[in-house]
Coordinates of C-alpha atoms in Angstrom, one line a residue:
M1 CA 173.8 123.0 231.6
R2 CA 174.2 123.9 227.9
L3 CA 171.9 122.4 225.0
G4 CA 173.9 119.3 224.6
G5 CA 173.9 118.2 228.3
R6 CA 170.3 119.0 228.2
L7 CA 169.6 116.6 225.1
A8 CA 171.9 114.0 226.4
A9 CA 169.7 113.7 229.6
A10 CA 166.3 113.7 227.4
I11 CA 167.7 110.8 225.5
E12 CA 168.4 109.0 228.9
V13 CA 164.8 109.9 230.1
L14 CA 163.5 108.5 226.8
E15 CA 165.5 105.6 227.1
D16 CA 164.2 104.6 230.4
I17 CA 160.4 105.5 229.2
G18 CA 161.0 103.1 226.5
R19 CA 162.9 100.3 228.6
R20 CA 160.5 100.3 231.8
H21 CA 157.1 101.3 229.8
R22 CA 156.6 103.9 232.3
P23 CA 154.9 107.2 232.4
V24 CA 156.9 110.3 231.2
A25 CA 156.3 112.1 234.4
D26 CA 157.7 109.5 236.6
A27 CA 160.9 109.1 234.5
L28 CA 161.5 112.9 234.5
K29 CA 160.8 113.0 238.3
D30 CA 163.3 110.3 239.0
W31 CA 166.1 111.8 236.8
G32 CA 165.5 115.1 238.7
L33 CA 165.9 113.1 242.1
S34 CA 169.3 111.6 240.9
H35 CA 170.6 114.6 239.2
R36 CA 170.1 117.3 242.0
F37 CA 172.8 119.5 240.3
A38 CA 170.3 120.4 237.5
G39 CA 168.5 123.6 238.1
G40 CA 165.0 124.6 237.5
G41 CA 165.6 126.0 233.8
D42 CA 167.4 122.8 233.0
R43 CA 164.9 120.6 234.3
A44 CA 162.0 122.5 232.4
A45 CA 164.3 122.5 229.2
I46 CA 165.1 118.5 229.4
G47 CA 161.0 118.0 230.1
N48 CA 160.2 120.1 226.8
I49 CA 162.6 117.8 224.8
V50 CA 161.3 114.8 226.1
Y51 CA 157.6 115.8 225.6
D52 CA 158.3 117.4 222.3
A53 CA 160.1 113.9 221.3
L54 CA 157.1 112.1 222.4
R55 CA 154.6 114.2 220.6
H56 CA 156.5 114.2 217.3
K57 CA 157.9 110.6 217.7
R58 CA 156.6 109.4 214.5
S59 CA 157.9 112.4 212.4
A60 CA 161.0 113.3 214.5
G61 CA 162.3 109.5 213.9
W62 CA 161.3 109.5 210.2
L63 CA 163.5 112.5 209.5
L64 CA 166.4 110.5 210.9
G65 CA 165.6 107.3 209.4
E66 CA 165.1 105.5 212.8
D67 CA 163.0 105.8 215.9
T68 CA 165.4 105.4 218.6
P69 CA 165.7 107.7 221.7
R70 CA 168.5 109.5 220.2
A71 CA 166.9 109.9 216.9
V72 CA 163.8 111.1 218.3
G73 CA 165.6 113.7 220.5
F74 CA 167.6 115.3 217.8
G75 CA 164.3 115.2 215.7
A76 CA 162.4 117.1 218.2
L77 CA 165.0 119.9 218.2
L78 CA 164.8 120.0 214.7
L79 CA 160.9 120.0 214.7
E80 CA 160.1 122.3 217.5
W81 CA 163.1 124.3 218.6
G82 CA 163.8 126.1 215.1
Q83 CA 167.4 124.0 214.9
T84 CA 168.9 122.6 211.4
A85 CA 171.1 119.8 211.5
Q86 CA 174.3 122.1 210.9
S87 CA 173.1 124.4 213.7
L88 CA 172.8 121.3 216.1
N89 CA 176.2 120.1 215.4
D90 CA 177.5 123.6 215.8
A91 CA 175.8 124.1 219.2
L92 CA 176.9 120.8 220.4
D93 CA 180.5 120.7 219.2
G94 CA 182.9 120.8 222.2
D95 CA 180.3 120.1 224.7
K96 CA 181.8 117.3 226.9
F97 CA 178.3 116.4 228.0
A98 CA 176.8 116.6 224.6
P99 CA 175.8 113.1 222.9
P100 CA 177.7 112.4 219.8
L101 CA 177.2 114.8 216.7
L102 CA 175.1 113.8 213.9
S103 CA 177.3 111.5 211.6
A104 CA 177.6 112.3 207.8
T105 CA 175.2 109.7 207.3
E106 CA 172.4 111.3 209.5
M107 CA 173.1 114.5 208.0
Q108 CA 172.5 113.2 204.6
T109 CA 169.2 111.5 205.6
I110 CA 167.7 114.7 207.2
A111 CA 168.9 116.7 203.9
G112 CA 167.0 114.1 201.6
R113 CA 163.8 114.2 203.8
R114 CA 160.8 116.5 203.6
L115 CA 157.9 115.8 206.2
A116 CA 155.5 116.6 203.4
D117 CA 156.7 113.4 201.8
A118 CA 156.1 111.3 204.8
P119 CA 153.5 108.6 205.0
P120 CA 150.2 110.0 206.2
A121 CA 150.2 108.6 209.8
V122 CA 153.9 109.9 210.3
R123 CA 152.8 113.4 209.2
A124 CA 149.7 112.9 211.8
D125 CA 152.4 111.7 214.6
I126 CA 150.1 108.5 215.3
P127 CA 150.2 105.0 215.8
D128 CA 149.6 102.9 212.5
W129 CA 147.0 101.2 214.1
C130 CA 145.0 104.4 214.9
E131 CA 145.1 105.6 211.3
P132 CA 141.5 104.2 210.6
L133 CA 140.1 105.6 213.9
F134 CA 141.4 109.1 212.8
E135 CA 140.0 108.7 209.5
R136 CA 136.5 107.8 210.7
A137 CA 136.5 110.6 213.1
F138 CA 137.8 113.6 211.0
G139 CA 137.5 112.2 207.2
E140 CA 140.0 114.0 205.0
A141 CA 141.1 116.4 207.8
W142 CA 142.8 113.5 209.8
V143 CA 146.2 114.0 209.2
G144 CA 146.1 117.8 210.1
E145 CA 144.1 116.8 213.5
G146 CA 146.4 114.1 214.3
A147 CA 149.2 116.8 213.7
A148 CA 147.4 119.5 215.8
L149 CA 147.5 116.8 218.7
A150 CA 151.2 116.8 218.5
T151 CA 151.6 120.5 219.4
R152 CA 152.6 122.2 222.4
P153 CA 149.4 122.9 224.5
P154 CA 148.6 126.3 226.2
L155 CA 147.8 126.6 230.0
D156 CA 143.9 127.3 230.3
I157 CA 142.3 128.3 233.6
R158 CA 138.5 129.0 234.4
V159 CA 137.4 132.0 236.2
N160 CA 135.6 131.3 239.4
T161 CA 132.6 133.6 239.3
L162 CA 131.7 133.1 242.6
Q163 CA 134.8 134.8 243.8
A164 CA 136.1 137.0 241.1
D165 CA 135.5 138.1 237.4
R166 CA 137.7 137.5 234.1
A167 CA 139.0 141.3 234.1
R168 CA 140.0 140.9 237.6
V169 CA 141.8 137.7 237.0
L170 CA 143.3 138.9 233.6
K171 CA 144.8 141.8 235.6
E172 CA 146.3 139.5 238.6
L173 CA 147.9 137.3 235.7
A174 CA 149.0 140.1 233.4
D175 CA 152.9 139.5 233.7
T176 CA 152.3 135.9 232.7
G177 CA 151.1 137.0 229.0
A178 CA 147.5 135.7 230.1
Q179 CA 144.6 136.5 227.3
A180 CA 140.9 136.1 227.4
T181 CA 139.9 132.6 225.5
R182 CA 138.4 132.8 222.0
I183 CA 135.1 130.9 222.7
A184 CA 134.7 130.2 226.7
P185 CA 133.5 133.1 228.2
L186 CA 135.1 132.7 231.6
G187 CA 138.3 131.1 230.2
I188 CA 142.0 132.8 230.3
R189 CA 144.7 131.3 228.1
I190 CA 148.4 131.3 228.6
P191 CA 149.9 130.7 225.1
P192 CA 152.1 127.5 224.5
I193 CA 155.7 128.1 225.4
D194 CA 158.6 128.4 223.0
G195 CA 161.9 126.5 223.2
D196 CA 163.3 125.8 226.6
G197 CA 160.5 127.8 228.5
R198 CA 158.1 126.9 230.8
H199 CA 154.6 128.0 231.8
P200 CA 154.3 129.9 235.1
N201 CA 153.1 127.7 238.0
V202 CA 149.7 129.7 238.6
Q203 CA 149.0 127.4 241.2
V204 CA 151.2 129.3 243.8
E205 CA 149.7 132.8 242.6
P206 CA 147.7 134.5 245.6
A207 CA 144.8 134.5 243.3
F208 CA 144.4 130.9 242.9
Q209 CA 144.9 130.4 246.7
K210 CA 142.1 132.6 247.2
G211 CA 139.7 130.5 244.7
W212 CA 139.6 133.0 241.8
F213 CA 140.2 130.5 239.4
E214 CA 140.9 126.7 238.4
V215 CA 143.1 125.3 235.9
Q216 CA 140.6 123.8 233.1
D217 CA 141.1 123.3 229.6
E218 CA 138.9 125.5 227.5
G219 CA 137.3 122.5 225.7
S220 CA 136.3 121.4 229.3
Q221 CA 134.9 124.5 230.0
I222 CA 132.9 124.7 226.8
A223 CA 131.6 121.3 227.6
A224 CA 130.6 122.0 231.3
T225 CA 128.6 125.3 229.7
L226 CA 126.7 123.5 227.3
A227 CA 125.6 121.1 230.0
G228 CA 123.2 124.0 230.9
A229 CA 123.2 123.8 234.7
E230 CA 121.1 126.6 236.1
A231 CA 120.3 127.9 239.7
G232 CA 117.9 125.7 241.7
M233 CA 118.5 122.6 239.5
Q234 CA 119.3 119.1 241.0
V235 CA 122.4 117.8 239.1
L236 CA 124.5 114.5 239.3
D237 CA 128.1 114.5 238.3
F238 CA 128.4 111.0 237.8
C239 CA 132.1 110.4 236.8
A240 CA 133.2 113.5 239.0
G241 CA 136.7 112.8 239.2
A242 CA 138.8 115.4 240.8
G243 CA 135.8 117.8 240.1
G244 CA 136.6 120.2 237.5
K245 CA 133.3 120.1 236.0
T246 CA 131.5 119.8 239.1
L247 CA 133.0 123.2 240.3
A248 CA 132.0 124.8 236.6
L249 CA 128.6 123.8 237.2
S250 CA 128.3 124.5 240.8
A251 CA 129.3 128.2 239.8
A252 CA 126.7 128.3 236.8
M253 CA 124.2 127.9 239.4
D254 CA 125.6 130.4 241.7
N255 CA 125.7 127.8 244.6
R256 CA 121.9 127.4 244.2
G257 CA 120.1 124.2 243.8
Q258 CA 122.4 120.9 244.4
I259 CA 125.1 119.2 243.0
F260 CA 126.0 115.5 244.0
A261 CA 129.5 114.6 243.0
H262 CA 129.9 110.8 242.5
D263 CA 132.8 108.6 241.3
A264 CA 132.9 104.6 241.4
E265 CA 136.7 105.1 242.5
K266 CA 136.7 107.0 245.7
A267 CA 140.4 107.9 245.3
R268 CA 139.7 110.1 242.0
L269 CA 137.5 112.3 244.2
A270 CA 140.2 113.1 246.9
P271 CA 141.2 116.3 245.4
I272 CA 137.4 117.7 245.4
F273 CA 137.3 118.7 248.9
D274 CA 140.5 121.1 249.1
R275 CA 139.1 122.5 245.7
I276 CA 135.6 123.0 247.0
R277 CA 136.9 125.0 250.2
R278 CA 139.0 127.0 248.3
S279 CA 136.5 128.1 245.7
E280 CA 133.6 128.5 248.1
N281 CA 131.3 126.1 246.0
R282 CA 128.6 125.6 248.8
N283 CA 126.1 123.4 247.0
V284 CA 128.2 120.4 246.1
Q285 CA 127.5 116.8 248.0
V286 CA 130.3 114.3 247.7
V287 CA 128.5 110.9 247.3
T288 CA 130.2 107.7 247.1
K289 CA 128.0 105.0 248.3
P290 CA 125.3 103.2 246.6
V291 CA 123.0 103.7 249.4
E292 CA 123.6 107.5 249.2
L293 CA 122.9 107.4 245.2
A294 CA 119.6 105.4 245.5
P295 CA 117.2 108.5 246.8
L296 CA 118.5 110.6 243.5
S297 CA 116.8 108.0 241.2
N298 CA 114.6 109.6 238.7
H299 CA 115.0 113.1 240.4
M300 CA 117.8 114.5 238.6
D301 CA 117.2 117.5 236.1
I302 CA 120.8 116.7 234.7
V303 CA 123.0 113.7 234.9
L304 CA 126.6 114.6 233.8
V305 CA 128.6 111.3 232.5
D306 CA 132.3 112.6 231.9
A307 CA 133.3 109.0 230.9
P308 CA 136.4 107.1 231.5
C309 CA 138.1 107.1 228.1
T310 CA 141.2 106.9 226.1
G311 CA 142.3 110.5 226.5
S312 CA 143.0 110.7 222.9
G313 CA 141.7 114.3 222.8
T314 CA 144.4 115.3 225.5
W315 CA 147.6 113.8 223.7
R316 CA 149.1 117.3 223.4
R317 CA 149.5 117.2 227.2
R318 CA 149.9 113.3 227.7
P319 CA 152.0 112.2 224.7
D320 CA 153.2 109.2 226.2
A321 CA 149.8 107.8 226.5
K322 CA 149.6 107.8 222.7
W323 CA 152.3 105.3 222.3
R324 CA 151.0 103.2 225.4
L325 CA 147.5 102.8 224.0
T326 CA 146.4 99.5 222.3
Q327 CA 142.8 98.3 220.7
R328 CA 142.5 96.2 224.1
Q329 CA 142.6 99.2 226.0
L330 CA 140.1 101.0 223.8
D331 CA 137.6 97.9 223.9
A332 CA 137.9 98.0 227.7
R333 CA 136.9 101.7 227.8
K334 CA 134.1 101.3 225.6
G335 CA 132.7 98.5 227.8
E336 CA 132.9 101.0 230.6
Q337 CA 131.1 103.6 229.0
S338 CA 128.1 101.7 227.8
A339 CA 127.8 100.2 231.5
I340 CA 128.2 103.6 232.9
L341 CA 125.5 105.3 230.6
D342 CA 123.3 102.5 231.5
A343 CA 123.7 103.0 235.0
A344 CA 123.6 106.9 234.6
R345 CA 120.2 106.8 232.9
A346 CA 118.3 105.7 235.9
Y347 CA 119.0 109.2 237.8
V348 CA 117.5 111.3 235.1
K349 CA 113.8 112.5 235.7
P350 CA 111.3 112.8 232.9
G351 CA 112.2 115.8 230.9
G352 CA 115.8 115.7 232.4
L353 CA 119.0 115.9 230.4
L354 CA 121.5 112.9 230.3
V355 CA 124.9 114.5 229.2
Y356 CA 127.5 112.5 227.9
I357 CA 131.2 114.0 227.7
T358 CA 134.4 112.3 226.5
C359 CA 138.1 113.9 226.0
S360 CA 138.4 111.3 223.2
V361 CA 138.3 112.0 219.4
F362 CA 137.5 108.3 218.6
S363 CA 134.0 107.6 217.0
E364 CA 134.1 104.4 218.8
E365 CA 133.9 106.1 222.1
N366 CA 131.7 108.9 221.0
D367 CA 128.9 109.1 218.5
E368 CA 129.2 105.1 218.2
Q369 CA 128.5 104.8 221.7
I370 CA 125.6 107.1 221.6
A371 CA 124.0 105.4 218.9
A372 CA 124.3 102.1 220.5
F373 CA 122.8 103.5 223.9
R374 CA 119.8 104.8 222.1
E375 CA 119.1 101.5 220.5
R376 CA 118.9 100.3 223.9
N377 CA 117.2 103.3 225.3
S378 CA 114.7 104.9 222.8
R379 CA 113.2 107.3 225.4
F380 CA 116.5 109.3 225.1
V381 CA 116.8 111.7 222.5
P382 CA 119.4 114.2 221.5
V383 CA 118.7 118.0 221.8
D384 CA 119.2 120.3 219.0
H385 CA 122.9 120.8 219.3
R386 CA 123.2 123.5 216.7
A387 CA 120.9 125.6 218.8
L388 CA 122.6 124.6 222.0
W389 CA 125.8 125.9 220.3
D390 CA 124.4 129.3 219.3
R391 CA 122.8 129.7 222.7
Y392 CA 126.1 129.7 224.5
F393 CA 128.7 130.5 221.8
P394 CA 126.8 132.6 219.1
G395 CA 129.5 133.6 216.6
H396 CA 131.8 130.8 216.8
E397 CA 130.2 128.4 214.4
A398 CA 133.2 127.6 212.7
A399 CA 134.8 126.3 215.9
T400 CA 133.0 123.0 216.0
R401 CA 131.5 120.1 214.4
I402 CA 128.0 119.2 215.0
G403 CA 127.0 115.8 214.0
A404 CA 124.3 114.3 211.9
G405 CA 123.1 112.3 214.8
G406 CA 123.0 115.4 217.3
D407 CA 126.3 115.9 219.1
I408 CA 129.1 118.3 219.2
S409 CA 133.2 117.5 218.6
L410 CA 135.8 119.9 219.5
S411 CA 139.7 119.4 218.6
P412 CA 142.8 121.6 218.6
A413 CA 142.8 122.1 214.8
L414 CA 139.3 123.2 214.7
S415 CA 138.7 124.5 218.2
G416 CA 142.1 125.3 219.7
T417 CA 141.1 123.2 222.6
D418 CA 141.9 119.5 223.7
G419 CA 139.7 117.0 221.7
F420 CA 136.2 116.7 223.5
Y421 CA 132.8 115.0 222.6
F422 CA 129.7 116.3 223.8
C423 CA 126.1 115.0 223.5
A424 CA 123.2 116.1 225.4
M425 CA 119.8 113.7 225.4
R426 CA 116.4 114.4 227.0
N427 CA 114.4 111.7 228.8
V428 CA 110.9 111.8 226.9
S429 CA 109.2 109.3 229.0

């Protein structure tokens, strides 16, 4: 397929997403199943256009003066693919599978607009209703932070020190462009792709099958490291999900001590069993029933709450979620977070830590949630987060924000990671 056919297909997928309000991955999968003639390279390029269009929906639509699937599809190529209006028309001209060329009116609109002149929420590529949330979280830097959440993400992996070291994994992945991460000591990064490229499928690598590494964003790795799990500790991962942080904590403990992996929804835990077997994490117990949790009360050195959240910090990877999010959903997540914190505190022993993490950038889910929890639970006191950061990541002071109330924030513009929030509170009772 030439660029014209790929763009037409991307517009078709974008129309399907808008019409049926469905996740982008589902829409792309269905398109592929109904167009089996498209090769792997074509499907990757179409997916790139769709994801770019969703990341830049506001700015791409603004350039063409409307937010139709056609407009944001063309706009994505202008913003991410190094195309100009004229080069696009030249590339599409004569391609019978291409959408109609840019009209004279569209060409004039594009020529007369500079993204620097667009409204702030357009430059940040966020919904209008999220503007005050970003201002509250980032202050004067909010437009740049929003724009950074609309960029293409890298592919990050964490070396499993139970099986390998970073030098060994870097050697295995040398042909992928992999490099050591800037902050996380066990991280490896494959840079963002360009144009119609695609990331390598690292999960088919023999090194992955042997358990040498796991796919995990550098920000998630940093949060797991900051939790401070050490050999011999008793740790409860209260919202373990698929187990990414559970495995990172287990490796940090060198398989000594005990980690209990729990999640209120058993289905989320399903992937953890294969991951444990592959990585040889032997100090993890999966706990699903309340009766199994009861003996852990007041006994845990660390209780990790990787709370369900809006996922606003992951919008680079899940841009369709940005446009589906509503205030009602945010309020629902806040209620869940509050209830989970109140439940998790019961398992922290005196002197132990309650660690709260989200992959959100919103204050409502982060520092405001912690402030409300502390009003209800004065015996939990934040640790010195500046000292904590300097202990694990010396020399990287500029890569994070340390909150006045005691917390740590990461973001694409500041840290080069997904957006994450971290707060560790000690039980001083």
